[in-house]
């Protein structure tokens, strides 16, 4: 899976507190459901990515903006407008005092995995990204 690592990198890039203290950021995947078909190694994984940031002293709005920006590129289908799952992006915070909080974010994500076997039997794996707004606008000639 690539999406957890990509999101971690984006959070570290924009939140210096996490870049300096990466141990504050933990990620968990559960539950996950793999959808596979006979005759192919390619599959889709649907999962909840839980992101826990402990003793966070940064701005929650900035954290949300970083995640929303990442979602627009990698998982735009959970953002509105339109029919979306209201529970696809949730956040909880335990306010600890002294300007810090433990923050739990849960994202319902999907990741496609394309697997191909070459003539030598080597497996090549790729993760095509979901179409984003820019892709869709280009497809209809408006981009």
JSON list of C-alpha atoms in Angstrom, two decimals:
[
{"chain": "A", "resi": 1, "resn": "UNK", "atom": "CA", "xyz": [0.00, 0.00, 0.00]},
{"chain": "A", "resi": 2, "resn": "UNK", "atom": "CA", "xyz": [1.25, 3.45, -0.89]},
{"chain": "A", "resi": 3, "resn": "UNK", "atom": "CA", "xyz": [-1.39, 5.85, 0.41]},
{"chain": "A", "resi": 4, "resn": "UNK", "atom": "CA", "xyz": [-0.42, 5.77, 4.12]},
{"chain": "A", "resi": 5, "resn": "UNK", "atom": "CA", "xyz": [3.23, 6.59, 3.32]},
{"chain": "A", "resi": 6, "resn": "UNK", "atom": "CA", "xyz": [2.21, 9.31, 0.85]},
{"chain": "A", "resi": 7, "resn": "UNK", "atom": "CA", "xyz": [-0.06, 10.95, 3.41]},
{"chain": "A", "resi": 8, "resn": "UNK", "atom": "CA", "xyz": [2.58, 10.71, 6.14]},
{"chain": "A", "resi": 9, "resn": "UNK", "atom": "CA", "xyz": [5.07, 12.48, 3.85]},
{"chain": "A", "resi": 10, "resn": "UNK", "atom": "CA", "xyz": [2.55, 15.23, 3.12]},
{"chain": "A", "resi": 11, "resn": "UNK", "atom": "CA", "xyz": [1.80, 15.80, 6.81]},
{"chain": "A", "resi": 12, "resn": "UNK", "atom": "CA", "xyz": [5.51, 15.92, 7.65]},
{"chain": "A", "resi": 13, "resn": "UNK", "atom": "CA", "xyz": [6.14, 18.34, 4.78]},
{"chain": "A", "resi": 14, "resn": "UNK", "atom": "CA", "xyz": [3.59, 20.89, 5.99]},
{"chain": "A", "resi": 15, "resn": "UNK", "atom": "CA", "xyz": [3.69, 20.45, 9.77]},
{"chain": "A", "resi": 16, "resn": "UNK", "atom": "CA", "xyz": [7.17, 21.15, 11.14]},
{"chain": "A", "resi": 17, "resn": "UNK", "atom": "CA", "xyz": [6.16, 19.78, 14.55]},
{"chain": "A", "resi": 18, "resn": "UNK", "atom": "CA", "xyz": [5.68, 16.33, 13.00]},
{"chain": "A", "resi": 19, "resn": "UNK", "atom": "CA", "xyz": [8.77, 16.57, 10.80]},
{"chain": "A", "resi": 20, "resn": "UNK", "atom": "CA", "xyz": [10.94, 17.29, 13.86]},
{"chain": "A", "resi": 21, "resn": "UNK", "atom": "CA", "xyz": [9.09, 14.73, 16.05]},
{"chain": "A", "resi": 22, "resn": "UNK", "atom": "CA", "xyz": [7.93, 11.94, 13.70]},
{"chain": "A", "resi": 23, "resn": "UNK", "atom": "CA", "xyz": [7.25, 9.67, 16.68]},
{"chain": "A", "resi": 24, "resn": "UNK", "atom": "CA", "xyz": [4.17, 11.83, 17.41]},
{"chain": "A", "resi": 25, "resn": "UNK", "atom": "CA", "xyz": [2.51, 10.43, 14.27]},
{"chain": "A", "resi": 26, "resn": "UNK", "atom": "CA", "xyz": [1.28, 6.83, 14.20]},
{"chain": "A", "resi": 27, "resn": "UNK", "atom": "CA", "xyz": [-0.81, 5.22, 11.48]},
{"chain": "A", "resi": 28, "resn": "UNK", "atom": "CA", "xyz": [-2.93, 2.08, 11.65]},
{"chain": "A", "resi": 29, "resn": "UNK", "atom": "CA", "xyz": [-4.93, 0.19, 9.04]},
{"chain": "A", "resi": 30, "resn": "UNK", "atom": "CA", "xyz": [-8.00, -1.64, 10.26]},
{"chain": "A", "resi": 31, "resn": "UNK", "atom": "CA", "xyz": [-10.31, -2.93, 9.12]},
{"chain": "A", "resi": 32, "resn": "UNK", "atom": "CA", "xyz": [-9.25, -3.67, 5.56]},
{"chain": "A", "resi": 33, "resn": "UNK", "atom": "CA", "xyz": [-11.15, -5.57, 2.91]},
{"chain": "A", "resi": 34, "resn": "UNK", "atom": "CA", "xyz": [-9.42, -6.93, -0.18]},
{"chain": "A", "resi": 35, "resn": "UNK", "atom": "CA", "xyz": [-11.55, -7.32, -3.29]},
{"chain": "A", "resi": 36, "resn": "UNK", "atom": "CA", "xyz": [-9.92, -9.76, -5.71]},
{"chain": "A", "resi": 37, "resn": "UNK", "atom": "CA", "xyz": [-11.10, -11.75, -8.71]},
{"chain": "A", "resi": 38, "resn": "UNK", "atom": "CA", "xyz": [-10.17, -15.16, -10.08]},
{"chain": "A", "resi": 39, "resn": "UNK", "atom": "CA", "xyz": [-7.66, -15.08, -12.90]},
{"chain": "A", "resi": 40, "resn": "UNK", "atom": "CA", "xyz": [-5.82, -11.92, -11.87]},
{"chain": "A", "resi": 41, "resn": "UNK", "atom": "CA", "xyz": [-3.46, -10.83, -9.13]},
{"chain": "A", "resi": 42, "resn": "UNK", "atom": "CA", "xyz": [-4.71, -7.24, -9.36]},
{"chain": "A", "resi": 43, "resn": "UNK", "atom": "CA", "xyz": [-7.05, -6.21, -6.59]},
{"chain": "A", "resi": 44, "resn": "UNK", "atom": "CA", "xyz": [-8.57, -3.35, -4.63]},
{"chain": "A", "resi": 45, "resn": "UNK", "atom": "CA", "xyz": [-8.15, -2.76, -0.91]},
{"chain": "A", "resi": 46, "resn": "UNK", "atom": "CA", "xyz": [-10.77, -0.80, 1.03]},
{"chain": "A", "resi": 47, "resn": "UNK", "atom": "CA", "xyz": [-9.52, 0.26, 4.43]},
{"chain": "A", "resi": 48, "resn": "UNK", "atom": "CA", "xyz": [-9.80, 2.71, 7.27]},
{"chain": "A", "resi": 49, "resn": "UNK", "atom": "CA", "xyz": [-6.58, 4.60, 7.88]},
{"chain": "A", "resi": 50, "resn": "UNK", "atom": "CA", "xyz": [-6.36, 5.79, 11.47]},
{"chain": "A", "resi": 51, "resn": "UNK", "atom": "CA", "xyz": [-3.91, 8.60, 12.08]},
{"chain": "A", "resi": 52, "resn": "UNK", "atom": "CA", "xyz": [-2.96, 9.32, 15.67]},
{"chain": "A", "resi": 53, "resn": "UNK", "atom": "CA", "xyz": [-0.98, 12.44, 16.54]},
{"chain": "A", "resi": 54, "resn": "UNK", "atom": "CA", "xyz": [-0.02, 12.67, 20.19]},
{"chain": "A", "resi": 55, "resn": "UNK", "atom": "CA", "xyz": [0.70, 15.90, 22.07]},
{"chain": "A", "resi": 56, "resn": "UNK", "atom": "CA", "xyz": [-0.13, 17.95, 18.96]},
{"chain": "A", "resi": 57, "resn": "UNK", "atom": "CA", "xyz": [0.42, 21.66, 19.54]},
{"chain": "A", "resi": 58, "resn": "UNK", "atom": "CA", "xyz": [-0.10, 22.77, 15.95]},
{"chain": "A", "resi": 59, "resn": "UNK", "atom": "CA", "xyz": [-3.16, 24.27, 14.32]},
{"chain": "A", "resi": 60, "resn": "UNK", "atom": "CA", "xyz": [-5.93, 21.70, 13.70]},
{"chain": "A", "resi": 61, "resn": "UNK", "atom": "CA", "xyz": [-7.19, 23.78, 10.79]},
{"chain": "A", "resi": 62, "resn": "UNK", "atom": "CA", "xyz": [-3.80, 23.50, 9.07]},
{"chain": "A", "resi": 63, "resn": "UNK", "atom": "CA", "xyz": [-3.78, 19.74, 9.69]},
{"chain": "A", "resi": 64, "resn": "UNK", "atom": "CA", "xyz": [-7.25, 19.45, 8.13]},
{"chain": "A", "resi": 65, "resn": "UNK", "atom": "CA", "xyz": [-6.22, 21.58, 5.16]},
{"chain": "A", "resi": 66, "resn": "UNK", "atom": "CA", "xyz": [-3.17, 19.39, 4.53]},
{"chain": "A", "resi": 67, "resn": "UNK", "atom": "CA", "xyz": [-5.34, 16.26, 4.61]},
{"chain": "A", "resi": 68, "resn": "UNK", "atom": "CA", "xyz": [-8.10, 17.75, 2.43]},
{"chain": "A", "resi": 69, "resn": "UNK", "atom": "CA", "xyz": [-5.50, 18.87, -0.12]},
{"chain": "A", "resi": 70, "resn": "UNK", "atom": "CA", "xyz": [-4.01, 15.35, -0.15]},
{"chain": "A", "resi": 71, "resn": "UNK", "atom": "CA", "xyz": [-7.49, 13.81, -0.51]},
{"chain": "A", "resi": 72, "resn": "UNK", "atom": "CA", "xyz": [-8.21, 16.01, -3.53]},
{"chain": "A", "resi": 73, "resn": "UNK", "atom": "CA", "xyz": [-5.25, 14.38, -5.27]},
{"chain": "A", "resi": 74, "resn": "UNK", "atom": "CA", "xyz": [-5.42, 10.79, -4.01]},
{"chain": "A", "resi": 75, "resn": "UNK", "atom": "CA", "xyz": [-9.01, 10.09, -2.87]},
{"chain": "A", "resi": 76, "resn": "UNK", "atom": "CA", "xyz": [-11.31, 12.84, -4.22]},
{"chain": "A", "resi": 77, "resn": "UNK", "atom": "CA", "xyz": [-14.41, 10.65, -4.17]},
{"chain": "A", "resi": 78, "resn": "UNK", "atom": "CA", "xyz": [-14.80, 11.08, -0.39]},
{"chain": "A", "resi": 79, "resn": "UNK", "atom": "CA", "xyz": [-15.06, 14.86, -0.75]},
{"chain": "A", "resi": 80, "resn": "UNK", "atom": "CA", "xyz": [-18.25, 16.67, -1.77]},
{"chain": "A", "resi": 81, "resn": "UNK", "atom": "CA", "xyz": [-20.23, 17.86, -3.53]},
{"chain": "A", "resi": 82, "resn": "UNK", "atom": "CA", "xyz": [-22.39, 14.93, -4.41]},
{"chain": "A", "resi": 83, "resn": "UNK", "atom": "CA", "xyz": [-23.14, 11.63, -2.77]},
{"chain": "A", "resi": 84, "resn": "UNK", "atom": "CA", "xyz": [-20.37, 11.02, -0.26]},
{"chain": "A", "resi": 85, "resn": "UNK", "atom": "CA", "xyz": [-20.05, 8.96, 2.90]},
{"chain": "A", "resi": 86, "resn": "UNK", "atom": "CA", "xyz": [-20.44, 11.40, 5.78]},
{"chain": "A", "resi": 87, "resn": "UNK", "atom": "CA", "xyz": [-18.19, 9.18, 7.89]},
{"chain": "A", "resi": 88, "resn": "UNK", "atom": "CA", "xyz": [-15.37, 8.90, 5.34]},
{"chain": "A", "resi": 89, "resn": "UNK", "atom": "CA", "xyz": [-13.33, 11.59, 7.11]},
{"chain": "A", "resi": 90, "resn": "UNK", "atom": "CA", "xyz": [-13.66, 11.98, 10.84]},
{"chain": "A", "resi": 91, "resn": "UNK", "atom": "CA", "xyz": [-11.59, 13.65, 13.53]},
{"chain": "A", "resi": 92, "resn": "UNK", "atom": "CA", "xyz": [-11.51, 13.42, 17.31]},
{"chain": "A", "resi": 93, "resn": "UNK", "atom": "CA", "xyz": [-9.33, 15.37, 19.71]},
{"chain": "A", "resi": 94, "resn": "UNK", "atom": "CA", "xyz": [-8.57, 14.83, 23.37]},
{"chain": "A", "resi": 95, "resn": "UNK", "atom": "CA", "xyz": [-7.72, 18.32, 24.64]},
{"chain": "A", "resi": 96, "resn": "UNK", "atom": "CA", "xyz": [-4.85, 17.83, 27.08]},
{"chain": "A", "resi": 97, "resn": "UNK", "atom": "CA", "xyz": [-4.39, 21.42, 28.19]},
{"chain": "A", "resi": 98, "resn": "UNK", "atom": "CA", "xyz": [-1.36, 23.66, 27.81]},
{"chain": "A", "resi": 99, "resn": "UNK", "atom": "CA", "xyz": [-2.23, 24.01, 24.12]},
{"chain": "A", "resi": 100, "resn": "UNK", "atom": "CA", "xyz": [-1.82, 20.35, 23.18]},
{"chain": "A", "resi": 101, "resn": "UNK", "atom": "CA", "xyz": [-4.15, 17.56, 22.11]},
{"chain": "A", "resi": 102, "resn": "UNK", "atom": "CA", "xyz": [-4.11, 13.93, 21.08]},
{"chain": "A", "resi": 103, "resn": "UNK", "atom": "CA", "xyz": [-5.76, 13.86, 17.65]},
{"chain": "A", "resi": 104, "resn": "UNK", "atom": "CA", "xyz": [-7.30, 10.85, 15.94]},
{"chain": "A", "resi": 105, "resn": "UNK", "atom": "CA", "xyz": [-8.26, 11.09, 12.28]},
{"chain": "A", "resi": 106, "resn": "UNK", "atom": "CA", "xyz": [-9.97, 8.27, 10.41]},
{"chain": "A", "resi": 107, "resn": "UNK", "atom": "CA", "xyz": [-10.14, 8.12, 6.63]},
{"chain": "A", "resi": 108, "resn": "UNK", "atom": "CA", "xyz": [-11.99, 5.49, 4.59]},
{"chain": "A", "resi": 109, "resn": "UNK", "atom": "CA", "xyz": [-9.67, 4.91, 1.65]},
{"chain": "A", "resi": 110, "resn": "UNK", "atom": "CA", "xyz": [-9.45, 2.69, -1.40]},
{"chain": "A", "resi": 111, "resn": "UNK", "atom": "CA", "xyz": [-6.26, 1.63, -3.10]},
{"chain": "A", "resi": 112, "resn": "UNK", "atom": "CA", "xyz": [-6.03, -0.25, -6.37]},
{"chain": "A", "resi": 113, "resn": "UNK", "atom": "CA", "xyz": [-3.12, -2.59, -6.98]},
{"chain": "A", "resi": 114, "resn": "UNK", "atom": "CA", "xyz": [-2.24, -3.72, -10.48]},
{"chain": "A", "resi": 115, "resn": "UNK", "atom": "CA", "xyz": [-0.05, -6.81, -10.58]},
{"chain": "A", "resi": 116, "resn": "UNK", "atom": "CA", "xyz": [1.53, -8.14, -13.76]},
{"chain": "A", "resi": 117, "resn": "UNK", "atom": "CA", "xyz": [3.82, -11.14, -14.17]},
{"chain": "A", "resi": 118, "resn": "UNK", "atom": "CA", "xyz": [6.54, -10.85, -16.81]},
{"chain": "A", "resi": 119, "resn": "UNK", "atom": "CA", "xyz": [7.94, -13.72, -18.89]},
{"chain": "A", "resi": 120, "resn": "UNK", "atom": "CA", "xyz": [10.52, -14.51, -16.20]},
{"chain": "A", "resi": 121, "resn": "UNK", "atom": "CA", "xyz": [7.85, -14.86, -13.51]},
{"chain": "A", "resi": 122, "resn": "UNK", "atom": "CA", "xyz": [8.67, -11.56, -11.80]},
{"chain": "A", "resi": 123, "resn": "UNK", "atom": "CA", "xyz": [5.71, -9.70, -10.31]},
{"chain": "A", "resi": 124, "resn": "UNK", "atom": "CA", "xyz": [5.47, -6.00, -11.14]},
{"chain": "A", "resi": 125, "resn": "UNK", "atom": "CA", "xyz": [3.19, -3.97, -8.90]},
{"chain": "A", "resi": 126, "resn": "UNK", "atom": "CA", "xyz": [1.75, -0.51, -9.51]},
{"chain": "A", "resi": 127, "resn": "UNK", "atom": "CA", "xyz": [-0.86, 1.61, -7.78]},
{"chain": "A", "resi": 128, "resn": "UNK", "atom": "CA", "xyz": [-2.86, 3.71, -10.26]},
{"chain": "A", "resi": 129, "resn": "UNK", "atom": "CA", "xyz": [-4.26, 6.78, -8.58]},
{"chain": "A", "resi": 130, "resn": "UNK", "atom": "CA", "xyz": [-7.93, 7.65, -8.60]},
{"chain": "A", "resi": 131, "resn": "UNK", "atom": "CA", "xyz": [-9.07, 10.29, -11.07]},
{"chain": "A", "resi": 132, "resn": "UNK", "atom": "CA", "xyz": [-9.03, 13.73, -9.46]},
{"chain": "A", "resi": 133, "resn": "UNK", "atom": "CA", "xyz": [-10.88, 16.93, -10.39]},
{"chain": "A", "resi": 134, "resn": "UNK", "atom": "CA", "xyz": [-8.12, 18.01, -12.80]},
{"chain": "A", "resi": 135, "resn": "UNK", "atom": "CA", "xyz": [-8.31, 14.65, -14.62]},
{"chain": "A", "resi": 136, "resn": "UNK", "atom": "CA", "xyz": [-12.09, 14.84, -14.86]},
{"chain": "A", "resi": 137, "resn": "UNK", "atom": "CA", "xyz": [-12.08, 18.42, -16.13]},
{"chain": "A", "resi": 138, "resn": "UNK", "atom": "CA", "xyz": [-9.54, 17.46, -18.81]},
{"chain": "A", "resi": 139, "resn": "UNK", "atom": "CA", "xyz": [-11.68, 14.49, -19.83]},
{"chain": "A", "resi": 140, "resn": "UNK", "atom": "CA", "xyz": [-14.69, 16.74, -20.54]},
{"chain": "A", "resi": 141, "resn": "UNK", "atom": "CA", "xyz": [-12.54, 19.36, -22.28]},
{"chain": "A", "resi": 142, "resn": "UNK", "atom": "CA", "xyz": [-12.86, 21.97, -19.53]},
{"chain": "A", "resi": 143, "resn": "UNK", "atom": "CA", "xyz": [-9.34, 21.69, -18.10]}
]
